[in-house]
């Protein structure tokens, strides 16, 4: 079995896989590969697959499969798998970090000290305690966020059309989440149904000064409506790990807006998570025979 590692995984993975098959690490060897290991960087499109005549299995280390053309894989009898459970805690912890950064003025406090300023009086913090967190999507990651928000004694509500109940959140309508939340975190996959679901009309329903945290996919939010809501300060802060492309285009408006806190799509990048993803891939391939 020839296993091509196309994206970045834990450095121990090639050695761990070497007892299962021949490990390839150069994308020019795609034509020989039986198995392709990707994260979010490699885009598995029709054109890409045309260069992979032997491919039988694609494993996406992580959750979202929006970088894989599943129909094109199905047409070529290529199985597509992912490792959805591994990343939940890693992404949830980043969502919490993003949610805590704004009320604690962490970026401003840190940068001002670096500039030699002492803004003890000027920097006014607020608390998450007793604020309402509204989650949009409460699957694996959403549940881990809700659990952590409960520990901060937040009021936790969630909208998810496919979930009836959750131990950490009261399931409510989307309208209720939008109208009641001080903080909104987004945890849906990117699908035809969720693409652009947060649009101008949804922003208008939100509280003034709401904080939005997005660790799901950028395109769940309609871009122009987001820019408008930030410029008018309807949103106090948009804290995001996700972008329309990795990296976003040069001069992308969010990069220079003052009320945006940003990370370069590192939600799944914890050391522990990369090890968990590696474990899962070894488990899958140990049980795979071609
Ligand atoms: P999941 O499938 O466990 O949960 C997603 C939830 O969204 C489900 O409960 C589903 O019912 C719900 N949902 C679907 N359509 C909806 C809609 N229209 N409105 C509200 N809810 C809806 O997935 P997960 O493991 O929690 O991951 C969620 C997403 O997070 C992934 O699809 C991926 O896009 C993103 N993600 C990002 C990173 C990162 O690095 N930032 C890492 C992993 C995952």
CSV table of C-alpha atoms and ligand atoms in Angstrom, one decimal:
chain,number,residue,atom,x,y,z
A,1,UNK,CA,0.0,0.0,0.0
A,2,UNK,CA,1.4,3.4,-1.0
A,3,UNK,CA,0.4,6.2,1.4
A,4,UNK,CA,0.9,9.8,0.3
A,5,UNK,CA,1.0,12.4,3.1
A,6,UNK,CA,0.0,15.6,1.3
A,7,UNK,CA,-0.6,18.0,4.2
A,8,UNK,CA,0.9,18.7,7.6
A,9,UNK,CA,0.5,16.1,10.3
A,10,UNK,CA,2.3,15.1,13.5
A,11,UNK,CA,6.0,14.5,12.5
A,12,UNK,CA,5.8,11.0,14.0
A,13,UNK,CA,3.2,9.9,11.4
A,14,UNK,CA,5.5,8.8,8.5
A,15,UNK,CA,7.5,6.5,10.9
A,16,UNK,CA,4.3,5.1,12.4
A,17,UNK,CA,2.8,4.3,9.0
A,18,UNK,CA,6.0,2.8,7.6
A,19,UNK,CA,5.1,-0.7,9.0
A,20,UNK,CA,1.7,-0.5,7.2
A,21,UNK,CA,2.9,0.6,3.8
A,22,UNK,CA,5.3,2.7,1.7
A,23,UNK,CA,5.1,6.3,2.8
A,24,UNK,CA,5.3,9.0,0.1
A,25,UNK,CA,5.7,12.6,1.0
A,26,UNK,CA,6.1,14.3,-2.4
A,27,UNK,CA,2.9,15.4,-4.2
A,28,UNK,CA,4.7,14.5,-7.5
A,29,UNK,CA,4.2,10.8,-6.4
A,30,UNK,CA,0.4,11.3,-6.4
A,31,UNK,CA,0.1,9.0,-9.5
A,32,UNK,CA,1.4,6.0,-7.4
A,33,UNK,CA,-0.6,6.6,-4.3
A,34,UNK,CA,-3.3,4.1,-3.1
A,35,UNK,CA,-4.1,6.3,0.0
A,36,UNK,CA,-4.0,10.0,0.3
A,37,UNK,CA,-3.7,11.8,3.7
A,38,UNK,CA,-4.9,15.4,3.7
A,39,UNK,CA,-6.0,18.1,6.1
A,40,UNK,CA,-7.5,21.3,4.8
A,41,UNK,CA,-4.8,22.5,2.4
A,42,UNK,CA,-5.0,20.0,-0.4
A,43,UNK,CA,-8.2,20.4,-2.5
A,44,UNK,CA,-9.3,17.1,-3.9
A,45,UNK,CA,-11.1,18.2,-7.1
A,46,UNK,CA,-11.9,16.4,-10.4
A,47,UNK,CA,-8.6,17.7,-11.9
A,48,UNK,CA,-6.6,16.6,-8.9
A,49,UNK,CA,-8.1,13.1,-9.1
A,50,UNK,CA,-7.2,12.9,-12.8
A,51,UNK,CA,-3.6,12.7,-11.6
A,52,UNK,CA,-4.3,9.9,-9.1
A,53,UNK,CA,-5.2,6.8,-11.1
A,54,UNK,CA,-4.5,4.3,-8.3
A,55,UNK,CA,-6.2,6.1,-5.5
A,56,UNK,CA,-8.6,4.1,-3.4
A,57,UNK,CA,-8.9,6.0,-0.1
A,58,UNK,CA,-8.7,9.6,1.0
A,59,UNK,CA,-8.4,10.3,4.7
A,60,UNK,CA,-9.0,13.9,5.8
A,61,UNK,CA,-7.4,14.3,9.2
A,62,UNK,CA,-10.0,16.5,10.8
A,63,UNK,CA,-13.7,17.3,10.5
A,64,UNK,CA,-14.9,19.4,7.5
A,65,UNK,CA,-14.9,17.6,4.1
A,66,UNK,CA,-15.6,20.8,2.1
A,67,UNK,CA,-12.1,20.5,0.4
A,68,UNK,CA,-13.0,17.1,-1.0
A,69,UNK,CA,-15.3,16.7,-4.1
A,70,UNK,CA,-17.1,13.6,-2.7
A,71,UNK,CA,-19.1,13.0,-5.8
A,72,UNK,CA,-16.0,12.9,-8.0
A,73,UNK,CA,-14.4,10.4,-5.5
A,74,UNK,CA,-17.6,8.3,-5.5
A,75,UNK,CA,-17.5,8.2,-9.4
A,76,UNK,CA,-13.9,6.8,-9.2
A,77,UNK,CA,-14.8,4.3,-6.4
A,78,UNK,CA,-12.5,6.2,-4.0
A,79,UNK,CA,-13.6,6.0,-0.3
A,80,UNK,CA,-13.5,9.2,1.7
A,81,UNK,CA,-13.0,9.2,5.5
A,82,UNK,CA,-12.3,11.8,8.1
A,83,UNK,CA,-11.4,11.8,11.8
A,84,UNK,CA,-14.3,13.9,13.2
A,85,UNK,CA,-14.0,13.1,16.9
A,86,UNK,CA,-10.4,14.0,17.3
A,87,UNK,CA,-10.6,17.8,16.9
A,88,UNK,CA,-13.5,18.8,19.1
A,89,UNK,CA,-11.6,19.8,22.3
A,90,UNK,CA,-8.9,21.5,20.3
A,91,UNK,CA,-11.4,23.7,18.4
A,92,UNK,CA,-13.6,24.3,21.5
A,93,UNK,CA,-10.6,25.6,23.5
A,94,UNK,CA,-9.7,28.0,20.7
A,95,UNK,CA,-13.3,29.2,20.5
A,96,UNK,CA,-13.1,29.9,24.3
A,97,UNK,CA,-9.8,31.7,23.9
A,98,UNK,CA,-11.4,33.9,21.1
A,99,UNK,CA,-14.5,34.5,23.2
A,100,UNK,CA,-12.3,35.5,26.2
A,101,UNK,CA,-10.0,37.8,24.3
A,102,UNK,CA,-12.5,40.6,23.7
A,103,UNK,CA,-14.1,41.1,27.1
A,104,UNK,CA,-10.7,40.9,28.7
A,105,UNK,CA,-9.2,43.4,26.1
A,106,UNK,CA,-6.3,41.0,25.8
A,107,UNK,CA,-5.0,42.1,22.5
A,108,UNK,CA,-5.3,45.8,23.4
A,109,UNK,CA,-3.7,45.3,26.8
A,110,UNK,CA,-0.8,43.2,25.4
A,111,UNK,CA,-0.1,45.6,22.5
A,112,UNK,CA,-0.2,48.7,24.6
A,113,UNK,CA,2.3,47.3,27.1
A,114,UNK,CA,4.6,46.3,24.1
A,115,UNK,CA,4.3,50.0,23.1
A,116,UNK,CA,5.5,51.1,26.5
A,117,UNK,CA,2.0,52.3,27.7
A,118,UNK,CA,0.4,51.6,31.1
A,119,UNK,CA,-3.4,51.7,30.4
A,120,UNK,CA,-4.5,50.4,33.8
A,121,UNK,CA,-7.3,53.0,34.1
A,122,UNK,CA,-8.2,53.1,30.4
A,123,UNK,CA,-8.7,49.4,29.8
A,124,UNK,CA,-12.2,48.4,31.1
A,125,UNK,CA,-12.9,44.7,31.1
A,126,UNK,CA,-16.3,42.9,31.1
A,127,UNK,CA,-17.1,39.4,32.2
A,128,UNK,CA,-18.6,36.3,30.6
A,129,UNK,CA,-20.4,35.5,33.9
A,130,UNK,CA,-24.2,35.6,33.5
A,131,UNK,CA,-24.0,36.7,29.9
A,132,UNK,CA,-26.0,34.8,27.3
A,133,UNK,CA,-24.0,32.6,24.9
A,134,UNK,CA,-26.0,31.5,21.8
A,135,UNK,CA,-24.5,28.6,19.8
A,136,UNK,CA,-25.4,28.1,16.1
A,137,UNK,CA,-24.9,24.3,15.7
A,138,UNK,CA,-24.4,22.1,18.7
A,139,UNK,CA,-22.7,18.9,17.5
A,140,UNK,CA,-19.3,17.8,18.8
A,141,UNK,CA,-17.5,21.1,19.0
A,142,UNK,CA,-20.6,23.1,20.0
A,143,UNK,CA,-21.2,20.7,22.9
A,144,UNK,CA,-17.6,21.1,24.1
A,145,UNK,CA,-18.0,24.9,23.9
A,146,UNK,CA,-21.3,24.8,25.8
A,147,UNK,CA,-19.8,22.6,28.5
A,148,UNK,CA,-17.0,25.2,29.0
A,149,UNK,CA,-19.3,28.2,28.9
A,150,UNK,CA,-21.4,26.6,31.6
A,151,UNK,CA,-18.3,26.4,33.8
A,152,UNK,CA,-18.1,30.2,33.3
A,153,UNK,CA,-21.7,30.4,34.5
A,154,UNK,CA,-23.0,31.7,31.2
A,155,UNK,CA,-26.6,31.3,30.2
A,156,UNK,CA,-26.3,28.8,27.3
A,157,UNK,CA,-28.8,28.5,24.4
A,158,UNK,CA,-28.4,26.9,21.0
A,159,UNK,CA,-30.0,26.6,17.7
A,160,UNK,CA,-29.6,23.4,15.7
A,161,UNK,CA,-32.4,22.1,13.5
A,162,UNK,CA,-31.2,18.5,13.9
A,163,UNK,CA,-30.7,18.4,17.6
A,164,UNK,CA,-33.6,18.0,20.1
A,165,UNK,CA,-31.8,18.3,23.4
A,166,UNK,CA,-28.3,18.8,24.8
A,167,UNK,CA,-27.1,18.5,28.4
A,168,UNK,CA,-25.3,21.9,28.4
A,169,UNK,CA,-27.6,24.1,26.4
A,170,UNK,CA,-31.3,24.9,26.0
A,171,UNK,CA,-32.3,24.3,22.4
A,172,UNK,CA,-34.2,27.3,21.0
A,173,UNK,CA,-35.1,28.9,17.7
A,174,UNK,CA,-32.5,30.7,15.5
A,175,UNK,CA,-34.5,33.9,16.2
A,176,UNK,CA,-34.2,33.5,19.9
A,177,UNK,CA,-30.4,32.9,19.7
A,178,UNK,CA,-30.0,36.0,17.5
A,179,UNK,CA,-32.2,38.2,19.7
A,180,UNK,CA,-31.0,37.1,23.2
A,181,UNK,CA,-27.3,36.4,22.9
A,182,UNK,CA,-24.5,38.6,24.1
A,183,UNK,CA,-22.0,36.2,22.5
A,184,UNK,CA,-22.7,34.0,19.4
A,185,UNK,CA,-20.4,31.1,18.5
A,186,UNK,CA,-20.8,29.3,15.2
A,187,UNK,CA,-20.3,25.5,14.9
A,188,UNK,CA,-22.1,24.4,11.8
A,189,UNK,CA,-20.5,22.6,8.8
A,190,UNK,CA,-20.5,24.5,5.5
A,191,UNK,CA,-23.3,23.1,3.5
A,192,UNK,CA,-25.8,24.5,0.9
A,193,UNK,CA,-28.1,25.1,3.8
A,194,UNK,CA,-25.6,27.0,6.0
A,195,UNK,CA,-23.7,28.9,3.3
A,196,UNK,CA,-24.5,32.6,4.0
A,197,UNK,CA,-27.1,31.8,6.6
A,198,UNK,CA,-26.0,34.7,8.7
A,199,UNK,CA,-27.0,37.6,6.5
A,200,UNK,CA,-28.1,41.2,6.8
A,201,UNK,CA,-31.6,40.2,8.1
A,202,UNK,CA,-30.0,38.0,10.8
A,203,UNK,CA,-27.5,40.7,11.9
A,204,UNK,CA,-30.5,43.1,12.2
A,205,UNK,CA,-32.1,40.7,14.7
A,206,UNK,CA,-29.0,40.6,17.0
A,207,UNK,CA,-28.4,42.7,20.1
A,208,UNK,CA,-26.3,45.9,19.5
A,209,UNK,CA,-22.7,45.2,20.6
A,210,UNK,CA,-22.9,41.4,20.2
A,211,UNK,CA,-19.6,39.4,20.0
A,212,UNK,CA,-19.4,36.8,17.3
A,213,UNK,CA,-16.9,33.9,17.4
A,214,UNK,CA,-16.4,31.8,14.3
A,215,UNK,CA,-14.4,28.6,14.3
A,216,UNK,CA,-16.6,26.8,11.8
A,217,UNK,CA,-16.3,28.1,8.2
A,218,UNK,CA,-16.1,31.8,7.0
A,219,UNK,CA,-18.7,31.4,4.3
A,220,UNK,CA,-21.5,30.6,6.9
A,221,UNK,CA,-21.6,34.4,7.2
A,222,UNK,CA,-22.5,36.5,4.3
A,223,UNK,CA,-19.4,38.6,3.8
A,224,UNK,CA,-20.8,42.0,2.8
A,225,UNK,CA,-23.4,41.9,5.6
A,226,UNK,CA,-20.5,41.1,8.1
A,227,UNK,CA,-18.4,44.0,6.8
A,228,UNK,CA,-21.4,46.4,7.2
A,229,UNK,CA,-22.2,45.1,10.7
A,230,UNK,CA,-18.6,45.6,11.7
A,231,UNK,CA,-18.3,49.1,10.2
A,232,UNK,CA,-21.6,50.2,11.9
A,233,UNK,CA,-20.4,48.7,15.2
A,234,UNK,CA,-23.6,46.6,15.4
A,235,UNK,CA,-21.1,43.9,16.3
A,236,UNK,CA,-18.6,44.9,19.0
A,237,UNK,CA,-16.2,42.2,17.9
A,238,UNK,CA,-15.8,39.4,15.3
A,239,UNK,CA,-13.3,36.9,16.5
A,240,UNK,CA,-12.5,34.4,13.8
A,241,UNK,CA,-10.2,31.5,13.0
A,242,UNK,CA,-11.7,30.9,9.6
A,243,UNK,CA,-11.3,32.7,6.3
A,244,UNK,CA,-12.8,32.6,2.8
A,245,UNK,CA,-9.5,31.1,1.6
A,246,UNK,CA,-6.3,30.0,3.5
A,247,UNK,CA,-4.7,32.6,3.6
A,248,UNK,CA,-7.3,35.3,2.9
A,249,UNK,CA,-6.5,37.5,-0.2
A,250,UNK,CA,-4.1,40.4,0.4
A,251,UNK,CA,-6.0,43.5,1.5
A,252,UNK,CA,-9.0,41.4,2.7
A,253,UNK,CA,-11.1,44.0,4.6
A,254,UNK,CA,-11.3,42.0,7.9
A,255,UNK,CA,-7.5,42.1,8.2
A,256,UNK,CA,-7.4,45.8,8.9
A,257,UNK,CA,-10.7,46.3,10.8
A,258,UNK,CA,-10.2,47.4,14.5
A,259,UNK,CA,-13.0,45.3,15.9
A,260,UNK,CA,-11.7,41.9,14.6
A,261,UNK,CA,-9.7,39.4,16.5
A,262,UNK,CA,-8.1,36.8,14.3
A,263,UNK,CA,-6.1,33.5,14.1
A,264,UNK,CA,-4.8,31.8,11.0
A,265,UNK,CA,-7.1,28.7,11.0
A,266,UNK,CA,-5.3,27.0,13.9
A,267,UNK,CA,-8.4,25.5,15.6
A,268,UNK,CA,-7.3,21.9,15.0
A,269,UNK,CA,-3.6,22.5,15.3
A,270,UNK,CA,-3.0,21.6,18.9
A,271,UNK,CA,-0.1,19.2,19.4
A,272,UNK,CA,-2.5,16.8,21.2
A,273,UNK,CA,-5.0,16.8,18.4
A,274,UNK,CA,-2.4,16.1,15.7
A,275,UNK,CA,-1.4,13.1,17.8
A,276,UNK,CA,-5.0,12.0,18.1
A,277,UNK,CA,-5.5,12.4,14.3
A,278,UNK,CA,-2.4,10.3,13.8
A,279,UNK,CA,-3.7,7.6,16.1
A,280,UNK,CA,-7.0,7.4,14.2
A,281,UNK,CA,-5.2,7.2,10.8
A,282,UNK,CA,-3.0,4.4,12.0
A,283,UNK,CA,-6.1,2.6,13.3
A,284,UNK,CA,-7.9,3.0,10.0
A,285,UNK,CA,-5.0,1.9,7.8
A,286,UNK,CA,-4.1,-1.0,10.1
A,287,UNK,CA,-7.6,-2.4,9.3
A,288,UNK,CA,-7.4,-1.6,5.5
A,289,UNK,CA,-6.5,-4.2,2.9
A,290,UNK,CA,-6.3,-3.5,-0.8
B,1,LIG,P1,-20.7,18.1,14.0
B,1,LIG,O1,-21.2,17.5,12.7
B,1,LIG,O2,-20.5,17.3,15.2
B,1,LIG,O3,-21.7,19.4,14.4
B,1,LIG,C1,-22.2,20.3,13.5
B,1,LIG,C2,-23.6,20.6,14.0
B,1,LIG,O4,-24.1,21.6,13.1
B,1,LIG,C3,-24.6,19.4,13.9
B,1,LIG,O5,-25.2,19.2,15.2
B,1,LIG,C4,-25.6,19.8,12.9
B,1,LIG,O6,-26.9,19.3,13.2
B,1,LIG,C5,-25.5,21.3,13.0
B,1,LIG,N1,-26.1,22.0,11.8
B,1,LIG,C6,-26.2,21.6,10.5
B,1,LIG,N2,-26.9,22.5,9.8
B,1,LIG,C7,-27.2,23.5,10.6
B,1,LIG,C8,-28.0,24.7,10.5
B,1,LIG,N3,-28.5,25.0,9.3
B,1,LIG,N4,-28.1,25.5,11.5
B,1,LIG,C9,-27.6,25.1,12.8
B,1,LIG,N5,-27.0,24.0,13.0
B,1,LIG,C10,-26.8,23.2,11.9
B,1,LIG,O7,-19.4,18.9,13.6
B,1,LIG,P2,-18.2,19.4,14.6
B,1,LIG,O8,-17.2,18.4,14.8
B,1,LIG,O9,-18.9,20.1,15.7
B,1,LIG,O10,-17.6,20.5,13.6
B,1,LIG,C11,-18.3,21.7,13.2
B,1,LIG,C12,-17.6,22.4,12.1
B,1,LIG,O11,-16.4,23.0,12.6
B,1,LIG,C13,-17.0,21.5,11.0
B,1,LIG,O12,-17.9,21.2,10.0
B,1,LIG,C14,-15.9,22.4,10.4
B,1,LIG,O13,-16.4,23.2,9.4
B,1,LIG,C15,-15.5,23.3,11.6
B,1,LIG,N6,-14.1,23.0,12.1
B,1,LIG,C16,-13.2,23.9,12.1
B,1,LIG,C17,-11.9,23.7,12.6
B,1,LIG,C18,-10.9,24.8,12.7
B,1,LIG,O14,-9.7,24.5,12.5
B,1,LIG,N7,-11.3,26.0,12.9
B,1,LIG,C19,-11.6,22.4,13.0
B,1,LIG,C20,-12.5,21.4,12.9
B,1,LIG,C21,-13.8,21.7,12.5
